[in-house]
């Protein structure tokens, strides 16, 4: 194994929080191996973000070009192939960009691909042991990857405690010349269409009644809205409800939806996949009702009830109205 | 447009409580309900809609055992024109790249313009599509939630963070991984299944897939599963027992205390 690299995501000239999580993840691969942060972007972004990364990484490589102002995995993959040394281990966050870049890069570099790891147990004789989740987080699996020819590893955001200390005083090396000329690519970025704004802004709600697959049918939605009215709560939902077109995307909590920070979060029939929990911030009081006692939501909830939400919600509404 | 859709038969997490078996070698498979991977079902629906707009055909392919034929038949009942089962004991133990390699053999033998996969499956890796594209040297886009057909290219939307959509133009042929919610997959009734019940589904093994044996199977796998487990994650939620009436009474108390009633 030669070196470990950490891909730094950034937006509007600011490094993503995962930049500090990858410091911790790299130590769990091998604390003895030096780690280099990779910052690719437009000249202004690359400068700003490389400066921030140097606070957490001893070495930073930057590649600056106007064509890199929006991260296009089809362009960045051949660039990384060109500049990374053989056998490199690349860490990056699990997100829409990591999913775009990672699998193909691992193949092109002849290394292993480890997707969405939640823990790492170090390298021994060229083999890296990692923990992943399967079946929507219901079970974990320990895997062993042959990283002797390198690897691309996507790390679950939030799974590795961010090392915020900083003070690394890293040196920034400009690798732009090594990356040029940028290759022609068959996929071009056009634009980003911003998420639609709905009638309720759940990001401002203090109490959210959130419904998931357990609602079973669109016809049952009034059960949730009636309870929410009795509570003075707003109604949000998880991804399957939006996929089924039963509620607007603007009410979806999760990494691909809204990030909410209520005081109280009622997870009704929501399994608690990490993509959903990723949209829940500010340490709310979480009450979960789910018919599956093994649902991952019960690992993060404060209070749980194993049961059918279609019985629980009307009963709770009745009890609240009795007390008024 | 000739479209190949890669599908997988998986334990249905909406229908099953998934538990680890006694030795940790696998999940408990007794009495597990299987279905087509949810993401793949959206991919097949999208392929059918594209074919209906611009012509061509839809082929569904899976790497699996004989039981996997049922999901091919189901997707053919939805409207896919052809099914193909890739099955061989030598495929067992393949990692993501092994599966991608087996499918590459099929793509090389056909004349496909577009290959679709689901964005994720039961193992949560989301890797086969991107690996297949790399092996084919075709462009790739992941988590696609919109496709418009154009001349020799597609305009695709990708679901990126915060509910935003990233619009890209991508040249054909290409590989796309499809996100749930891109369409509303049609319902498949028992009559539809019956219609395709006797259709012959070709099966290809290790020789017919056309790829060198060193590119798939357990020996080629860079990633191996050691064991399944469920970690001790601290106390977790305080679980409320008792009757429904007692539970909701306690919840009302808690909500009052936490500011959940207004």
Coordinates of C-alpha atoms in Angstrom, one line a residue:
Chain A
X1 CA 0.0 0.0 0.0
X2 CA 1.5 3.3 -1.0
X3 CA -0.6 6.2 0.4
X4 CA -4.0 7.1 1.6
X5 CA -6.0 10.0 0.0
X6 CA -9.1 11.7 1.2
X7 CA -11.4 13.3 -1.3
X8 CA -12.6 16.6 0.0
X9 CA -16.2 17.6 -1.0
X10 CA -16.9 21.3 -1.0
X11 CA -19.6 23.7 -1.9
X12 CA -19.4 27.5 -2.4
X13 CA -15.8 27.5 -1.4
X14 CA -16.3 25.7 1.9
X15 CA -15.1 22.2 2.7
X16 CA -17.8 19.7 3.7
X17 CA -18.0 18.4 7.3
X18 CA -17.0 15.0 6.0
X19 CA -13.5 16.4 5.4
X20 CA -12.8 16.0 9.1
X21 CA -14.5 12.6 9.3
X22 CA -12.1 11.2 6.7
X23 CA -9.2 12.2 8.9
X24 CA -10.6 9.7 11.5
X25 CA -11.4 7.1 8.8
X26 CA -7.9 7.2 7.4
X27 CA -6.4 6.6 10.9
X28 CA -8.6 3.5 11.1
X29 CA -7.2 2.2 7.8
X30 CA -3.6 2.6 9.0
X31 CA -2.4 5.4 11.4
X32 CA 1.2 5.0 10.1
X33 CA 0.4 5.8 6.5
X34 CA 0.5 9.5 5.5
X35 CA -2.8 10.9 4.3
X36 CA -3.2 13.5 1.5
X37 CA -6.3 15.5 1.0
X38 CA -7.5 15.9 -2.6
X39 CA -9.1 19.2 -3.5
X40 CA -10.4 19.6 -7.1
X41 CA -12.4 22.6 -8.2
X42 CA -12.3 26.0 -9.9
X43 CA -9.3 28.1 -9.1
X44 CA -11.0 30.1 -6.4
X45 CA -12.7 27.2 -4.8
X46 CA -9.6 25.0 -4.9
X47 CA -7.5 27.7 -3.2
X48 CA -10.1 28.3 -0.5
X49 CA -10.8 24.7 0.2
X50 CA -7.2 23.6 0.0
X51 CA -6.4 26.2 2.7
X52 CA -9.2 24.7 4.9
X53 CA -8.0 21.2 4.3
X54 CA -4.5 22.1 5.3
X55 CA -5.7 22.8 8.8
X56 CA -6.6 19.1 9.1
X57 CA -4.2 17.3 6.7
X58 CA -0.4 17.5 6.6
X59 CA -0.5 17.2 2.8
X60 CA -3.0 18.7 0.4
X61 CA -3.1 18.2 -3.4
X62 CA -5.1 20.7 -5.4
X63 CA -6.2 20.6 -9.0
X64 CA -7.7 23.8 -10.2
X65 CA -9.5 24.3 -13.5
X66 CA -12.7 26.0 -14.6
X67 CA -14.0 22.7 -15.9
X68 CA -13.9 21.3 -12.4
X69 CA -16.2 24.0 -10.9
X70 CA -19.0 21.5 -10.8
X71 CA -18.0 17.9 -9.8
X72 CA -18.5 15.7 -12.8
X73 CA -17.4 12.2 -11.9
X74 CA -16.9 11.3 -15.6
X75 CA -14.2 14.0 -15.7
X76 CA -12.8 13.6 -12.2
X77 CA -12.4 9.8 -12.6
X78 CA -9.8 10.0 -15.4
X79 CA -8.1 12.9 -13.6
X80 CA -7.6 10.8 -10.4
X81 CA -6.5 7.8 -12.5
X82 CA -3.8 10.0 -13.9
X83 CA -2.5 11.7 -10.7
X84 CA -2.9 9.0 -8.0
X85 CA 0.0 6.6 -7.5
X86 CA -0.4 2.9 -8.1
X87 CA -1.9 1.2 -5.0
X88 CA -3.4 4.3 -3.6
X89 CA -6.3 4.0 -1.1
X90 CA -8.9 6.7 -1.7
X91 CA -11.4 7.6 0.9
X92 CA -14.5 9.6 0.1
X93 CA -17.9 10.2 1.6
X94 CA -20.9 8.0 0.6
X95 CA -23.1 10.5 -1.3
X96 CA -24.4 11.1 -4.8
X97 CA -20.9 12.0 -6.0
X98 CA -19.2 9.0 -4.3
X99 CA -21.7 6.7 -5.9
X100 CA -21.0 8.3 -9.2
X101 CA -17.2 8.2 -9.1
X102 CA -16.2 5.3 -6.8
X103 CA -17.2 2.0 -8.4
X104 CA -15.8 2.9 -11.8
X105 CA -12.6 4.4 -10.4
X106 CA -11.9 1.2 -8.4
X107 CA -12.2 -0.8 -11.6
X108 CA -10.1 1.6 -13.6
X109 CA -7.3 1.6 -11.0
X110 CA -7.4 -2.2 -10.5
X111 CA -8.2 -1.9 -6.8
X112 CA -11.0 -3.0 -4.5
X113 CA -14.2 -1.1 -4.0
X114 CA -15.7 -0.9 -0.5
X115 CA -19.1 0.9 -0.5
X116 CA -20.5 2.9 2.4
X117 CA -18.4 1.5 5.2
X118 CA -19.5 2.4 8.8
X119 CA -16.3 1.2 10.5
X120 CA -12.8 0.2 9.6
X121 CA -10.5 -2.2 11.4
X122 CA -7.1 -1.7 9.8
X123 CA -4.9 -3.3 7.2
X124 CA -3.1 -6.6 7.9
X125 CA -1.0 -8.2 5.2
X126 CA -2.7 -6.3 2.4
X127 CA -6.2 -7.1 3.7
X128 CA -8.5 -4.4 5.1
X129 CA -11.4 -5.4 7.3
X130 CA -14.5 -3.1 7.4
X131 CA -18.1 -3.1 8.6
X132 CA -20.9 -2.4 6.3
X133 CA -24.7 -2.6 6.5
X134 CA -27.1 -4.6 4.4
X135 CA -30.8 -4.9 4.1
X136 CA -31.5 -1.2 4.9
X137 CA -29.4 -1.3 8.0
X138 CA -31.2 -4.3 9.6
X139 CA -27.9 -6.3 9.7
X140 CA -24.2 -5.6 9.6
X141 CA -21.6 -7.5 7.7
X142 CA -17.9 -7.6 8.3
X143 CA -16.0 -7.7 5.0
X144 CA -12.4 -8.3 4.0
X145 CA -11.0 -6.4 1.0
X146 CA -7.7 -7.1 -0.7
X147 CA -6.3 -3.6 -0.9
X148 CA -2.8 -4.6 -2.0
X149 CA -3.5 -3.1 -5.4
X150 CA -5.2 -0.1 -3.9
X151 CA -8.9 0.6 -3.1
X152 CA -11.7 3.2 -3.3
X153 CA -13.7 3.3 -0.1
X154 CA -16.8 5.3 0.5
X155 CA -17.4 6.2 4.1
X156 CA -20.9 6.7 5.6
X157 CA -21.2 10.4 6.6
X158 CA -21.5 10.6 10.4
X159 CA -20.1 7.1 11.0
X160 CA -16.6 8.4 11.8
X161 CA -16.3 11.0 14.5
X162 CA -15.0 14.3 13.0
X163 CA -11.5 15.3 14.1
X164 CA -12.1 19.0 14.5
X165 CA -8.9 19.8 16.3
X166 CA -7.0 21.1 13.2
X167 CA -3.7 22.7 13.4
X168 CA -2.1 20.3 11.0
X169 CA -0.3 23.1 9.2
X170 CA -0.4 21.1 5.9
X171 CA 1.5 22.0 2.8
X172 CA -0.6 22.6 -0.4
X173 CA 0.9 21.1 -3.6
X174 CA -0.5 22.2 -6.9
X175 CA -1.0 19.1 -9.1
X176 CA -2.9 20.9 -11.9
X177 CA 0.0 20.5 -14.3
X178 CA 0.0 16.7 -13.8
X179 CA -3.7 16.5 -14.4
X180 CA -3.7 18.6 -17.7
X181 CA -4.8 18.3 -20.3
X182 CA -8.2 17.4 -19.0
X183 CA -9.7 14.5 -21.1
X184 CA -12.8 14.8 -23.3
X185 CA -15.8 13.3 -21.6
X186 CA -19.1 11.9 -22.8
X187 CA -21.2 13.4 -20.0
X188 CA -21.5 17.1 -19.5
X189 CA -23.0 19.0 -16.6
X190 CA -25.9 21.3 -17.6
X191 CA -27.4 22.8 -14.4
X192 CA -28.8 22.1 -11.0
X193 CA -32.5 22.4 -10.6
X194 CA -33.3 23.5 -7.0
X195 CA -35.8 21.5 -5.0
X196 CA -39.4 22.7 -5.1
X197 CA -40.7 24.7 -2.3
X198 CA -43.9 23.3 -0.8
X199 CA -46.8 24.8 1.2
X200 CA -45.2 23.8 4.5
X201 CA -41.6 24.5 5.4
X202 CA -40.8 21.5 7.6
X203 CA -37.3 22.8 8.2
X204 CA -38.8 25.3 10.6
X205 CA -41.2 23.0 12.3
X206 CA -40.7 22.3 16.1
X207 CA -42.9 19.2 16.1
X208 CA -43.0 16.8 13.2
X209 CA -45.3 13.8 12.7
X210 CA -43.4 11.9 10.1
X211 CA -44.9 9.0 8.3
X212 CA -43.3 6.1 6.3
X213 CA -44.2 3.0 4.5
X214 CA -46.2 1.8 7.6
X215 CA -49.0 4.1 6.5
X216 CA -49.7 1.4 3.8
X217 CA -52.0 3.5 1.6
X218 CA -52.6 7.0 0.4
X219 CA -56.1 6.6 1.8
X220 CA -54.7 6.4 5.3
X221 CA -52.9 9.8 5.2
X222 CA -55.8 11.6 6.9
X223 CA -55.1 9.5 10.0
X224 CA -51.7 11.2 10.2
X225 CA -52.9 14.7 9.3
X226 CA -55.8 14.5 11.9
X227 CA -53.3 13.5 14.6
X228 CA -50.9 16.2 13.6
X229 CA -53.7 18.8 13.8
X230 CA -54.6 17.6 17.3
X231 CA -50.9 17.8 18.3
X232 CA -50.2 21.1 16.6
X233 CA -47.6 19.3 14.5
X234 CA -46.6 19.5 10.9
X235 CA -46.6 16.3 8.8
X236 CA -43.4 15.1 7.1
X237 CA -42.5 11.8 5.6
X238 CA -39.8 9.4 4.5
X239 CA -38.8 8.6 0.9
X240 CA -41.3 5.8 0.0
X241 CA -44.2 8.2 0.5
X242 CA -42.7 10.7 -2.0
X243 CA -41.8 7.9 -4.4
X244 CA -45.4 6.8 -4.3
X245 CA -46.4 10.4 -5.0
X246 CA -48.6 10.5 -1.9
X247 CA -46.9 13.6 -0.6
X248 CA -44.8 16.4 -2.0
X249 CA -41.0 16.1 -2.1
X250 CA -40.8 19.2 0.1
X251 CA -42.1 17.2 3.0
X252 CA -39.4 14.5 2.7
X253 CA -36.9 14.2 5.6
X254 CA -33.5 12.8 4.6
X255 CA -30.3 13.4 2.7
X256 CA -32.1 13.5 -0.6
X257 CA -34.9 15.7 1.0
X258 CA -35.0 18.3 3.7
X259 CA -32.8 18.6 6.8
X260 CA -35.0 19.2 9.8
X261 CA -34.3 20.2 13.4
X262 CA -37.5 19.8 15.4
X263 CA -37.7 19.5 19.2
X264 CA -40.0 16.4 18.9
X265 CA -39.9 13.9 16.0
X266 CA -42.6 11.2 15.8
X267 CA -41.4 8.5 13.4
X268 CA -44.5 6.6 12.4
X269 CA -43.9 3.4 10.4
X270 CA -40.4 4.6 9.4
X271 CA -37.7 2.0 9.4
X272 CA -34.9 4.5 9.9
X273 CA -32.5 4.0 7.0
X274 CA -29.4 6.2 7.3
X275 CA -30.5 8.3 4.4
X276 CA -33.6 9.3 6.4
X277 CA -31.8 9.8 9.7
X278 CA -29.2 12.0 7.8
X279 CA -31.9 14.6 7.5
X280 CA -32.6 14.7 11.2
X281 CA -30.5 17.2 13.1
X282 CA -30.4 19.0 16.5
X283 CA -30.9 15.9 18.7
X284 CA -34.7 15.9 18.9
X285 CA -36.8 13.8 21.2
X286 CA -37.7 10.8 18.9
X287 CA -40.7 8.6 19.4
X288 CA -40.9 5.7 17.0
X289 CA -43.7 3.4 16.3
X290 CA -43.0 0.4 14.0
X291 CA -44.4 -3.1 13.6
X292 CA -40.9 -4.5 13.1
X293 CA -39.1 -4.7 16.5
X294 CA -35.8 -4.9 14.6
X295 CA -36.3 -1.6 12.7
X296 CA -33.1 0.5 12.9
X297 CA -35.2 3.5 14.0
X298 CA -35.4 1.9 17.5
X299 CA -31.6 2.3 17.8
X300 CA -31.8 6.0 17.6
X301 CA -35.3 6.7 19.1
X302 CA -35.7 7.8 22.7
X303 CA -39.0 6.0 23.1
X304 CA -40.3 3.1 21.0
X305 CA -43.6 1.3 20.5
X306 CA -43.8 -1.9 18.6
X307 CA -47.2 -1.7 16.9
X308 CA -49.4 -0.8 14.0
X309 CA -49.4 3.0 13.4
X310 CA -52.9 2.8 11.9
X311 CA -54.1 1.7 15.4
X312 CA -51.7 3.8 17.4
X313 CA -52.3 7.2 15.7
X314 CA -56.1 7.3 16.1
X315 CA -55.8 6.1 19.7
X316 CA -53.2 8.8 20.5
X317 CA -55.4 11.4 18.8
X318 CA -58.4 10.4 20.9
X319 CA -56.3 10.5 24.1
X320 CA -55.0 14.0 23.3
X321 CA -58.5 15.3 22.5
X322 CA -59.8 13.8 25.8
X323 CA -57.3 15.8 27.7
X324 CA -58.2 19.1 26.0
Chain B
X1 CA -33.5 1.9 -28.6
X2 CA -32.2 -1.5 -27.4
X3 CA -32.2 -1.5 -23.6
X4 CA -30.8 -4.0 -21.1
X5 CA -32.0 -3.8 -17.5
X6 CA -30.0 -5.6 -14.8
X7 CA -32.3 -6.9 -12.1
X8 CA -31.8 -8.9 -8.8
X9 CA -34.0 -11.1 -6.7
X10 CA -33.7 -10.0 -3.1
X11 CA -35.3 -10.6 0.3
X12 CA -38.1 -8.0 0.5
X13 CA -37.2 -5.7 3.5
X14 CA -40.7 -4.3 3.5
X15 CA -42.1 -7.9 4.1
X16 CA -39.4 -9.5 6.3
X17 CA -37.6 -9.0 9.6
X18 CA -34.0 -9.7 8.6
X19 CA -32.1 -11.6 11.2
X20 CA -28.6 -13.1 11.3
X21 CA -28.3 -17.0 11.4
X22 CA -26.7 -18.8 14.3
X23 CA -23.2 -19.1 12.7
X24 CA -23.3 -15.6 11.3
X25 CA -22.6 -16.9 7.8
X26 CA -25.8 -15.4 6.3
X27 CA -29.2 -14.0 7.2
X28 CA -31.9 -16.4 8.1
X29 CA -33.5 -17.4 4.8
X30 CA -36.3 -19.7 6.0
X31 CA -39.7 -18.2 5.2
X32 CA -38.2 -15.1 3.7
X33 CA -40.3 -13.4 1.0
X34 CA -38.3 -12.6 -2.1
X35 CA -39.2 -10.0 -4.7
X36 CA -37.5 -8.0 -7.4
X37 CA -35.2 -5.3 -6.0
X38 CA -37.3 -2.2 -5.7
X39 CA -34.9 0.1 -7.5
X40 CA -34.7 -2.4 -10.4
X41 CA -38.4 -2.4 -10.8
X42 CA -38.3 1.4 -11.4
X43 CA -35.5 0.8 -13.9
X44 CA -37.6 -1.7 -15.9
X45 CA -40.6 0.6 -15.9
X46 CA -38.4 3.4 -17.2
X47 CA -37.0 1.2 -19.9
X48 CA -40.5 0.1 -21.0
X49 CA -41.7 3.8 -21.1
X50 CA -38.6 4.7 -23.3
X51 CA -39.3 1.8 -25.6
X52 CA -42.9 2.8 -25.9
X53 CA -41.8 6.3 -26.9
X54 CA -39.0 5.7 -29.3
X55 CA -39.3 2.0 -30.2
X56 CA -36.8 -0.8 -29.7
X57 CA -36.8 -3.6 -27.1
X58 CA -36.3 -4.2 -23.4
X59 CA -34.3 -7.2 -22.1
X60 CA -34.1 -8.0 -18.4
X61 CA -31.1 -9.9 -17.2
X62 CA -30.1 -11.3 -13.8
X63 CA -27.2 -13.2 -12.4
X64 CA -28.6 -15.7 -9.9
X65 CA -29.9 -19.2 -9.4
X66 CA -32.9 -20.9 -11.0
X67 CA -35.2 -19.2 -8.5
X68 CA -34.3 -15.9 -10.1
X69 CA -36.3 -16.8 -13.2
X70 CA -39.5 -15.8 -11.3
X71 CA -38.4 -12.1 -11.2
X72 CA -37.5 -12.1 -14.9
X73 CA -41.0 -13.4 -15.6
X74 CA -42.5 -10.8 -13.4
X75 CA -40.7 -8.0 -15.2
X76 CA -41.6 -9.5 -18.6
X77 CA -45.3 -9.5 -17.4
X78 CA -44.7 -5.7 -16.8
X79 CA -43.8 -5.4 -20.5
X80 CA -40.1 -6.3 -20.9
X81 CA -39.7 -8.1 -24.3
X82 CA -37.0 -10.6 -23.3
X83 CA -35.5 -12.2 -20.3
X84 CA -32.0 -13.8 -19.7
X85 CA -30.8 -15.8 -16.8
X86 CA -27.1 -15.9 -16.1
X87 CA -26.5 -18.8 -13.9
X88 CA -23.6 -21.1 -13.1
X89 CA -22.0 -22.5 -9.9
X90 CA -18.8 -20.8 -11.0
X91 CA -20.5 -17.4 -10.6
X92 CA -21.0 -18.0 -6.8
X93 CA -18.9 -15.8 -4.5
X94 CA -18.5 -13.1 -7.1
X95 CA -18.1 -9.6 -5.7
X96 CA -19.5 -6.5 -7.5
X97 CA -16.9 -6.5 -10.1
X98 CA -17.4 -10.2 -10.8
X99 CA -21.1 -9.6 -11.4
X100 CA -20.3 -6.6 -13.6
X101 CA -17.9 -8.7 -15.6
X102 CA -20.5 -11.5 -16.2
X103 CA -23.0 -8.9 -17.4
X104 CA -20.3 -7.2 -19.6
X105 CA -20.1 -10.5 -21.5
X106 CA -23.8 -10.2 -22.3
X107 CA -23.6 -6.6 -23.3
X108 CA -20.6 -7.4 -25.7
X109 CA -22.7 -10.1 -27.4
X110 CA -25.7 -7.8 -27.9
X111 CA -26.3 -4.4 -29.6
X112 CA -27.5 -2.4 -26.6
X113 CA -27.7 1.4 -26.6
X114 CA -28.6 1.7 -23.0
X115 CA -28.0 -0.4 -19.8
X116 CA -30.0 0.4 -16.7
X117 CA -29.5 -0.9 -13.1
X118 CA -31.2 0.0 -9.9
X119 CA -29.2 2.6 -7.9
X120 CA -29.0 0.3 -4.9
X121 CA -30.0 -3.3 -3.9
X122 CA -30.2 -5.4 -0.8
X123 CA -26.4 -5.1 -0.1
X124 CA -26.5 -1.3 -0.2
X125 CA -23.4 -1.0 -2.3
X126 CA -24.7 0.5 -5.5
X127 CA -21.7 -0.6 -7.4
X128 CA -22.5 -2.9 -10.4
X129 CA -23.7 -0.2 -12.8
X130 CA -20.6 2.0 -12.3
X131 CA -18.3 -1.0 -12.6
X132 CA -20.0 -2.2 -15.7
X133 CA -19.6 1.2 -17.3
X134 CA -15.9 1.2 -16.5
X135 CA -15.4 -2.3 -17.9
X136 CA -17.3 -1.2 -21.1
X137 CA -15.7 2.2 -21.3
X138 CA -19.1 3.7 -21.5
X139 CA -20.2 6.9 -19.7
X140 CA -22.1 6.5 -16.5
X141 CA -24.6 8.4 -14.4
X142 CA -25.8 7.3 -11.0
X143 CA -29.0 7.9 -9.0
X144 CA -30.9 9.0 -12.1
X145 CA -34.4 10.3 -11.5
X146 CA -35.3 11.7 -15.0
X147 CA -34.5 10.6 -18.5
X148 CA -35.3 12.5 -21.8
X149 CA -34.2 10.9 -25.0
X150 CA -32.4 12.9 -27.7
X151 CA -30.4 12.2 -30.8
X152 CA -27.5 9.9 -29.8
X153 CA -27.7 11.2 -26.3
X154 CA -29.9 11.5 -23.2
X155 CA -30.6 14.3 -20.9
X156 CA -30.7 12.8 -17.4
X157 CA -31.5 14.2 -14.0
X158 CA -29.5 12.9 -11.0
X159 CA -30.8 13.1 -7.5
X160 CA -28.2 15.0 -5.5
X161 CA -28.2 16.2 -1.9
X162 CA -31.0 18.4 -0.5
X163 CA -33.6 17.2 -3.0
X164 CA -31.9 19.1 -5.8
X165 CA -31.6 17.6 -9.3
X166 CA -28.4 17.7 -11.4
X167 CA -29.1 17.8 -15.1
X168 CA -26.5 16.2 -17.4
X169 CA -26.2 15.3 -21.1
X170 CA -24.8 11.9 -21.6
X171 CA -23.8 10.2 -24.9
X172 CA -25.2 6.8 -25.9
X173 CA -24.4 4.1 -25.3
X174 CA -24.3 4.6 -21.6
X175 CA -25.0 3.0 -18.2
X176 CA -27.4 4.6 -15.8
X177 CA -28.4 3.6 -12.2
X178 CA -32.0 4.4 -11.5
X179 CA -33.4 6.0 -8.3
X180 CA -36.8 5.1 -6.9
X181 CA -39.5 7.7 -7.6
X182 CA -38.5 8.3 -11.3
X183 CA -41.8 6.9 -12.4
X184 CA -44.8 4.9 -11.0
X185 CA -44.1 1.2 -11.8
X186 CA -47.2 -0.4 -13.3
X187 CA -49.1 -3.0 -11.4
X188 CA -48.5 -6.6 -12.4
X189 CA -51.6 -8.8 -12.0
X190 CA -51.8 -12.5 -11.9
X191 CA -53.1 -12.5 -15.5
X192 CA -50.1 -10.8 -16.7
X193 CA -47.9 -13.3 -15.0
X194 CA -49.9 -16.2 -16.6
X195 CA -49.3 -14.7 -20.0
X196 CA -45.6 -15.1 -19.8
X197 CA -45.6 -18.3 -17.7
X198 CA -44.6 -20.5 -20.6
X199 CA -42.2 -18.2 -22.3
X200 CA -38.8 -19.8 -22.7
X201 CA -36.1 -17.8 -20.8
X202 CA -32.6 -18.5 -22.1
X203 CA -30.0 -19.4 -19.5
X204 CA -26.3 -18.7 -20.0
X205 CA -23.5 -20.2 -18.0
X206 CA -19.8 -19.4 -17.6
X207 CA -18.8 -20.4 -21.1
X208 CA -21.8 -18.8 -22.9
X209 CA -21.3 -15.4 -21.1
X210 CA -18.1 -15.1 -23.0
X211 CA -15.9 -13.6 -20.2
X212 CA -12.6 -15.2 -19.0
X213 CA -13.2 -17.4 -15.9
X214 CA -10.7 -15.4 -14.0
X215 CA -12.9 -12.3 -14.0
X216 CA -15.7 -13.7 -11.8
X217 CA -16.4 -16.1 -9.0
X218 CA -15.0 -16.4 -5.5
X219 CA -11.4 -16.6 -6.7
X220 CA -11.6 -13.3 -8.5
X221 CA -13.3 -11.4 -5.6
X222 CA -11.3 -8.6 -4.0
X223 CA -14.0 -8.2 -1.4
X224 CA -15.2 -11.2 0.7
X225 CA -17.9 -11.3 3.4
X226 CA -16.5 -12.6 6.7
X227 CA -19.6 -12.7 8.9
X228 CA -22.9 -11.1 9.5
X229 CA -23.7 -9.5 12.9
X230 CA -25.9 -7.1 14.8
X231 CA -23.9 -4.8 17.0
X232 CA -24.7 -3.9 20.5
X233 CA -25.7 -0.2 20.0
X234 CA -26.2 0.8 23.6
X235 CA -29.6 1.0 25.2
X236 CA -31.6 2.2 22.1
X237 CA -35.2 3.3 22.7
X238 CA -37.0 2.8 25.9
X239 CA -39.7 0.4 24.7
X240 CA -43.2 1.0 25.9
X241 CA -45.1 -2.2 26.8
X242 CA -48.7 -2.6 28.1
X243 CA -51.9 -2.1 26.2
X244 CA -52.4 0.4 23.4
X245 CA -54.4 2.6 25.9
X246 CA -51.5 2.5 28.4
X247 CA -49.0 3.2 25.6
X248 CA -50.8 6.3 24.3
X249 CA -51.4 7.6 27.8
X250 CA -47.6 7.4 28.4
X251 CA -46.9 9.0 25.0
X252 CA -49.3 12.0 25.8
X253 CA -47.3 12.5 29.1
X254 CA -44.0 12.4 27.3
X255 CA -45.2 14.8 24.5
X256 CA -46.4 17.3 27.1
X257 CA -43.1 17.1 28.9
X258 CA -41.1 17.5 25.7
X259 CA -43.2 20.2 24.1
X260 CA -44.8 18.0 21.5
X261 CA -48.3 19.2 22.2
X262 CA -49.2 22.7 21.3

